[in-house]
Short mmCIF file of C-alpha atoms and ligand atoms in Angstrom, two decimals:
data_model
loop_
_atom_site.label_atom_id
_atom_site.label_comp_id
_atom_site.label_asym_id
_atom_site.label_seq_id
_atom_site.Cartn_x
_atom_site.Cartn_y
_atom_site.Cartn_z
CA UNK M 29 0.00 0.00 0.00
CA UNK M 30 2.44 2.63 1.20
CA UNK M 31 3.84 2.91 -2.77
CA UNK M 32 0.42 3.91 -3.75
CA UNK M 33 -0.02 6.06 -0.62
CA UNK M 34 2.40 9.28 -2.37
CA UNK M 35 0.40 9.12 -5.74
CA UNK M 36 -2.66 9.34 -3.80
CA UNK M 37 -2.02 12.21 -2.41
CA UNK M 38 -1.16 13.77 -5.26
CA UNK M 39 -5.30 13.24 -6.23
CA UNK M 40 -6.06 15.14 -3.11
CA UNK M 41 -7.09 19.05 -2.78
CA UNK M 42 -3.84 20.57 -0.40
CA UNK M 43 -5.23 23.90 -0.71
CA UNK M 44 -4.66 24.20 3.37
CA UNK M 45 -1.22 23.95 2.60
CA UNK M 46 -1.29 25.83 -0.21
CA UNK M 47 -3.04 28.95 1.54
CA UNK M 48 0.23 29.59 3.75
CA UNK M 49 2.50 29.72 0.16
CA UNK M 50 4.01 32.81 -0.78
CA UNK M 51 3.28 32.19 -4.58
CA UNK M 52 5.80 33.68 -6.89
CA UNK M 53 2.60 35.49 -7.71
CA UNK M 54 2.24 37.18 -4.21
CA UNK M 55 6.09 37.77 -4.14
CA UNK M 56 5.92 39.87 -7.14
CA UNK M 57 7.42 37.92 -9.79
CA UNK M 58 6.38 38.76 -13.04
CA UNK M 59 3.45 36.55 -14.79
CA UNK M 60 5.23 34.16 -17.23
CA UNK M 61 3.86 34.73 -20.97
CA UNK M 62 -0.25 32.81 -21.45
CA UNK M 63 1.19 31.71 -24.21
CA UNK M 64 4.36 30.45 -25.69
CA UNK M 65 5.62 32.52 -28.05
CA UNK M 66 7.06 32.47 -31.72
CA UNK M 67 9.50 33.40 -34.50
CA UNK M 68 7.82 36.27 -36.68
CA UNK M 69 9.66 34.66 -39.15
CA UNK M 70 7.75 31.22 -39.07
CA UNK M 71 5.86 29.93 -41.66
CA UNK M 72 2.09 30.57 -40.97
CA UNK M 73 -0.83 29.04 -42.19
CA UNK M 74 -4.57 30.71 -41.80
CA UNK M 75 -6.95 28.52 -40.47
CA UNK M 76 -10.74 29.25 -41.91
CA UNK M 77 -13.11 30.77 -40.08
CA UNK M 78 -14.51 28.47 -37.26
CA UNK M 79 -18.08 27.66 -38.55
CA UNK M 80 -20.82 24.99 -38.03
CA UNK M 81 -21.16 24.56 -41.18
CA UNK M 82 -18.74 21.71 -41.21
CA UNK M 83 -20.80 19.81 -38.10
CA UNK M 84 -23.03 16.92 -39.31
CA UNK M 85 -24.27 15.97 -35.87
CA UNK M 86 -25.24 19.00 -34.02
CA UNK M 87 -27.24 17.37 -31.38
CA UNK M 88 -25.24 17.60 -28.37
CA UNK M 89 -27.69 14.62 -26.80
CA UNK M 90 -26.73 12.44 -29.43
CA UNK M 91 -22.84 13.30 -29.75
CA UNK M 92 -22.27 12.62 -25.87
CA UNK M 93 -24.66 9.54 -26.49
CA UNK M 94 -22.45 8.15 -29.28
CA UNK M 95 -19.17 9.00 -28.02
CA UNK M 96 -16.58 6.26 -28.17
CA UNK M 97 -12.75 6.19 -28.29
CA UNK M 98 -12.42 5.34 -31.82
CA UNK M 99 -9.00 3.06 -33.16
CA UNK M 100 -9.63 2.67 -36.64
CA UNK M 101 -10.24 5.10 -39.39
CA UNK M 102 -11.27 5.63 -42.85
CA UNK M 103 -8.73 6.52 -45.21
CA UNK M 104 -10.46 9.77 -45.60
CA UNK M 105 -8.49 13.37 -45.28
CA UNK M 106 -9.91 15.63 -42.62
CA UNK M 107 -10.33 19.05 -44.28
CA UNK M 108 -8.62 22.50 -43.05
CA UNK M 109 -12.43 23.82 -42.00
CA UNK M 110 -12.84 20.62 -39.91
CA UNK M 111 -9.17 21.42 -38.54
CA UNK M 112 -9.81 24.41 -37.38
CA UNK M 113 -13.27 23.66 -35.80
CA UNK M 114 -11.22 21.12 -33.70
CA UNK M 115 -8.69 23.09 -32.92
CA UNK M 116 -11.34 25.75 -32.24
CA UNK M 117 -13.27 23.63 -29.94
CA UNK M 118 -10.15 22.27 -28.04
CA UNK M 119 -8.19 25.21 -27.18
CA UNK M 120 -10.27 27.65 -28.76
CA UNK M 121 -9.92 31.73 -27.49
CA UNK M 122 -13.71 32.75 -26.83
CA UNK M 123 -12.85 35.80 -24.50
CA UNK M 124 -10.47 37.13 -22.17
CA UNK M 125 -11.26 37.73 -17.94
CA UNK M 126 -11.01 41.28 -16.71
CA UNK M 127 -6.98 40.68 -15.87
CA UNK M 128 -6.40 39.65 -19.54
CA UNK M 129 -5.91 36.01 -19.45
CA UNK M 130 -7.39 34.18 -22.02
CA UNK M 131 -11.05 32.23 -22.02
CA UNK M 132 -11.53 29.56 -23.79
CA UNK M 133 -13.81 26.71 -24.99
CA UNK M 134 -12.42 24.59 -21.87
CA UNK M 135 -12.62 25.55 -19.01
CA UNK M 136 -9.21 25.55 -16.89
CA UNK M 137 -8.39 26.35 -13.31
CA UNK M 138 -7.35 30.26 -12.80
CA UNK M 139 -7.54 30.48 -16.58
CA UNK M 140 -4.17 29.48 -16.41
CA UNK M 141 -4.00 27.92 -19.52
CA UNK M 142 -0.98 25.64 -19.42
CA UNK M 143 -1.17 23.96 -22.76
CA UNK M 144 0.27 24.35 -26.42
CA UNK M 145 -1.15 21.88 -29.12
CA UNK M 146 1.19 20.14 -31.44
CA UNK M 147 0.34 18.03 -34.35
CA UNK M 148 1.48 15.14 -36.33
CA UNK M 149 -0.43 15.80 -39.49
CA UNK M 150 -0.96 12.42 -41.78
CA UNK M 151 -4.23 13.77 -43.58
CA UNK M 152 -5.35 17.27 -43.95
CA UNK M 153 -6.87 18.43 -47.05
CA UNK M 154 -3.57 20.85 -48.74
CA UNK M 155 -1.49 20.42 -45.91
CA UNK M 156 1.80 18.85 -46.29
CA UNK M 157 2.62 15.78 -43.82
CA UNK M 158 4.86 17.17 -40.69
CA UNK M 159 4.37 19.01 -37.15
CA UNK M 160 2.75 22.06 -36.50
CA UNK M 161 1.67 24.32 -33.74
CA UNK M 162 -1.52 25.41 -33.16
CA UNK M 163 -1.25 29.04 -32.19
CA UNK M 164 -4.26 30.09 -30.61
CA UNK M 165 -4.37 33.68 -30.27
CA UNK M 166 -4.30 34.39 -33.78
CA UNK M 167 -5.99 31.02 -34.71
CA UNK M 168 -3.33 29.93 -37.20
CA UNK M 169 -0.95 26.88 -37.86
CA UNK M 170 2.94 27.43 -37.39
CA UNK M 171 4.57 24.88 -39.50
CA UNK M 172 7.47 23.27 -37.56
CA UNK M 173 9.38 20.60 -39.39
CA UNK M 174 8.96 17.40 -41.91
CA UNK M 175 9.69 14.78 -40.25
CA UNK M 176 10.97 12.24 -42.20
CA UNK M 177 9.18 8.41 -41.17
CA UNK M 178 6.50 9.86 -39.16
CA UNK M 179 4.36 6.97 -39.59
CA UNK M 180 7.08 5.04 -37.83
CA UNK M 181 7.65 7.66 -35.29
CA UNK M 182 4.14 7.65 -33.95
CA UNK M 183 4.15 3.90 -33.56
CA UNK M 184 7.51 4.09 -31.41
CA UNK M 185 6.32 7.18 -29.38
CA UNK M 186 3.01 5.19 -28.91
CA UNK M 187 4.43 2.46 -27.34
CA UNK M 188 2.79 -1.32 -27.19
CA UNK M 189 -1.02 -0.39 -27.54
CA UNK M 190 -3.55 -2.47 -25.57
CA UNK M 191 -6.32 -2.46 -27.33
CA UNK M 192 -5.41 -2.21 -31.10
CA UNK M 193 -1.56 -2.32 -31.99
CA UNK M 194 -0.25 0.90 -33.98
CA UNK M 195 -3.37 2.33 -34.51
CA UNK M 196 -2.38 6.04 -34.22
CA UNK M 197 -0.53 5.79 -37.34
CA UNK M 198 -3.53 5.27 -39.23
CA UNK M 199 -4.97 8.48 -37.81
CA UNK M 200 -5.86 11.86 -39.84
CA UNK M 201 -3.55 13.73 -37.26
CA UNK M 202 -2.37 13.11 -33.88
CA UNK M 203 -2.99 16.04 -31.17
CA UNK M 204 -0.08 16.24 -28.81
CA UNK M 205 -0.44 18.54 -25.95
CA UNK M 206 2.26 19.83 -23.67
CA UNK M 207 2.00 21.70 -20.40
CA UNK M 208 3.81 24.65 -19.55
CA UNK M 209 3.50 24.20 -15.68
CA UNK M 210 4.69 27.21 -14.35
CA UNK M 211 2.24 29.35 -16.00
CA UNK M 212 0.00 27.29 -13.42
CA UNK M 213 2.97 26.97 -10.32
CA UNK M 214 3.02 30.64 -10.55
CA UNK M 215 -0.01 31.37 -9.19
CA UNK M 216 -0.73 27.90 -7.61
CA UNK M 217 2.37 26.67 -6.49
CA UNK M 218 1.83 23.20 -4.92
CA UNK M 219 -1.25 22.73 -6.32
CA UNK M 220 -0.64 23.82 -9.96
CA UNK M 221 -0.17 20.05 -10.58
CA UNK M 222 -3.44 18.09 -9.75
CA UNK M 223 -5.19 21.32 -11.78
CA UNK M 224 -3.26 20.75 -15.04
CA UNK M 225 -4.26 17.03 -14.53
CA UNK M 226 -7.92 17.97 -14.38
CA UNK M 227 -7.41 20.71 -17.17
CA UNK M 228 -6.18 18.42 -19.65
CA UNK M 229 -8.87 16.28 -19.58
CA UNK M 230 -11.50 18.61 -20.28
CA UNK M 231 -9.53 19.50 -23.80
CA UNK M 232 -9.28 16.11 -24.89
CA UNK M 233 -13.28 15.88 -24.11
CA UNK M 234 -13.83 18.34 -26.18
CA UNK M 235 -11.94 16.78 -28.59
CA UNK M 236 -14.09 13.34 -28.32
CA UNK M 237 -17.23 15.41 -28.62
CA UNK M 238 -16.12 18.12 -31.62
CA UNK M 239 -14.93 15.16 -33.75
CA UNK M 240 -17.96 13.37 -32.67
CA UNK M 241 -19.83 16.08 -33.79
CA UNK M 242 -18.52 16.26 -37.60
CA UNK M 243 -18.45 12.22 -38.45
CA UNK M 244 -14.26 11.42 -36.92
CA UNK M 245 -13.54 9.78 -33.94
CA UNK M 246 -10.78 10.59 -31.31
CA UNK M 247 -9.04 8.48 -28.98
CA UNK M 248 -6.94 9.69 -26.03
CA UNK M 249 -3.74 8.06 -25.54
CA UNK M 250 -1.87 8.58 -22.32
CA UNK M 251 0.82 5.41 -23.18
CA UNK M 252 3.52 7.01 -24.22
CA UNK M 253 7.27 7.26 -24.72
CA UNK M 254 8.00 10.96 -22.28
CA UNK M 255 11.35 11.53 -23.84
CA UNK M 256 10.75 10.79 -27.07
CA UNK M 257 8.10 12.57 -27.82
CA UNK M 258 9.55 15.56 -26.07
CA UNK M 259 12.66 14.74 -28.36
CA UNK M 260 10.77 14.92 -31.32
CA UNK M 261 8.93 18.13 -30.84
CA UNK M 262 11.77 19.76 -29.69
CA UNK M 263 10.63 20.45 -26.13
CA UNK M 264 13.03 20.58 -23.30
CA UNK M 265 11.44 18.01 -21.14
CA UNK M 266 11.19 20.01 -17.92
CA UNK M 267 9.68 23.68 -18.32
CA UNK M 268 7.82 22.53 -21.15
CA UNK M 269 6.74 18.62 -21.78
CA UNK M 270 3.88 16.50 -23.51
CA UNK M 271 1.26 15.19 -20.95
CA UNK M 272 -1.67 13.76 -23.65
CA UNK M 273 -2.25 12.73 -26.91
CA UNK M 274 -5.10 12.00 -28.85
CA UNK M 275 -5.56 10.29 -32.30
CA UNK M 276 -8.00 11.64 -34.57
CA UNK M 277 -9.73 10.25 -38.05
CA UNK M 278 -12.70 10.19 -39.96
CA UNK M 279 -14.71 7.08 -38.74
CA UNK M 280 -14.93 4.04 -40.73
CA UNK M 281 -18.45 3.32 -42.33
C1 FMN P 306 -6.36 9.25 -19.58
C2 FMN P 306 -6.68 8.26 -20.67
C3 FMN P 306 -5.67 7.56 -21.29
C4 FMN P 306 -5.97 6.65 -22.31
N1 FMN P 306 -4.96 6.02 -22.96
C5 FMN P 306 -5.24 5.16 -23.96
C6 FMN P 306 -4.19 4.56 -24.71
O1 FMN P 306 -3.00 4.80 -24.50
N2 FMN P 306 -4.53 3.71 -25.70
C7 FMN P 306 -5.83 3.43 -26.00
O2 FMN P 306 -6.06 2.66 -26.93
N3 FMN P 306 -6.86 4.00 -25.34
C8 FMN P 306 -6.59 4.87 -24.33
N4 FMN P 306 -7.61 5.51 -23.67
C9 FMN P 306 -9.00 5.24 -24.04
C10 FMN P 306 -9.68 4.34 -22.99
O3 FMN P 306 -9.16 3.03 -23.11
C11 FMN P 306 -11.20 4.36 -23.19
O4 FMN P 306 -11.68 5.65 -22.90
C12 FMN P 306 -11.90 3.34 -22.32
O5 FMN P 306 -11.56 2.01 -22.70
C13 FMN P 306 -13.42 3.51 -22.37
O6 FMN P 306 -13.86 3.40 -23.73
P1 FMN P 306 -14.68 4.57 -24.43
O7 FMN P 306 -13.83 5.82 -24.44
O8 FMN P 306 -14.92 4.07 -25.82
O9 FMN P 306 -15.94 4.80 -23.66
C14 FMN P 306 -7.33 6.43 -22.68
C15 FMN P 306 -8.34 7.15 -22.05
C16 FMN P 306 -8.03 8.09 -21.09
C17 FMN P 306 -9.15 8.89 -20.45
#
């Protein structure tokens, strides 16, 4: 019992504790950037407009209803309107609170906002295979790198599946999100960690129920090789790092 009894307090609120914290907040230090920012010099790509034109099932009853974690796709492309309504509904800006931190289609603890979306691209309607960034602010693409095997890549950053071997491969595009924690330690300290943890999992709901809504299925992967992933997107592994993934691709008929 006692190796479990550490993790389990990790799942527990220590906001007692937390209340006698000077935060790095309180002290003074100055708010990291809500975002992570980027070379003017990158490669941009506009996303469309977010519209509902592109959702086939808008019945919110029936997309919760029919919700599944979904392992095999069609060979289908997804197209750059159904991108960006998925990106939209995942990390989406909707507003910003009265201290200018951004709202957003999730909700997230302190509107802290921790996350940055990367993505493997396999099929997207005139997109060219590689990794992007999703940058939400100005609701665009940043084009990263080729990267040459990616097919391969995904299966060894995947790991041994469970349930279907390799499947993520076979995905449209595979959402990687990373955490940023101190955007969230410096205001919550201690408990910035158990938040992000909860954050997370409302954006990859979203992401079930968006590509619900438009005929693709999702499914949330949380085995997966830490350092290489990190390795391959370039992240340093400690201030920033990946924390979830999530295939997504058109459903088979
Ligand atoms: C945090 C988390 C991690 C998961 N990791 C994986 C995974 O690595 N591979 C996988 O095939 N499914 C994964 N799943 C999907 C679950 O296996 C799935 O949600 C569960 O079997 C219930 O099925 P349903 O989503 O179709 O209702 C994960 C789900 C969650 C919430």
């Amino acid at each position: 019992m006692t190796r479990f009894e550490q993790q389990r307090q990790f799942l527990k609120s220590n906001f007692h504790e937390f209340k006698h914290i000077k935060t790095d907040k309180i002290k003074g230090i100055t708010q990291p950037p809500i975002v992570k920012p980027f070379d003017p010099k990158s490669v941009l790509i506009d996303l469309p407009k977010v519209s509902k034109d592109v959702v086939s099932n808008e019945n919110i009853f029936n997309c919760i209803d029919q919700r599944r974690s979904t392992r095999f796709y069609s060979a289908d492309t997804l197209c750059l309107e159904e991108l960006s309504y998925l990106l939209w509904a995942t990390q989406g800006i909707t507003g910003m609170n009265k201290i200018g931190l951004t709202l957003r289609t999730v909700p997230c603890s302190g509107a802290t906002h921790t996350f940055e979306t990367y993505l493997m691209i396999m099929r997207v309607e005139g997109i060219q295979q590689g990794i992007y960034r999703y940058l939400p602010v100005e609701h665009k693409l940043l084009f990263m790198f080729e990267l040459d095997e990616l097919e391969q890549k995904i299966d060894a950053v995947t790991l041994d599946q469970p349930f279907v071997p390799n499947f993520a491969k076979k995905a449209a595009v595979l959402f990687a999100w990373s955490t940023t924690p101190y955007r969230s330690e410096w205001k919550y300290d201690i408990s910035a960690h158990k938040k992000i943890l909860i954050d997370v999992g409302h954006v990859c709901q979203n992401l079930y129920l968006s590509s619900e809504s438009i005929g693709a299925g999702a499914c949330a992967i949380g085995i997966y090789d830490q350092k290489l992933i990190d390795e391959i997107l370039r992240l340093d592994g400690d201030e920033e790092f990946v924390i979830y993934l999530s295939a997504v691709g058109k459903k088979r008929e």
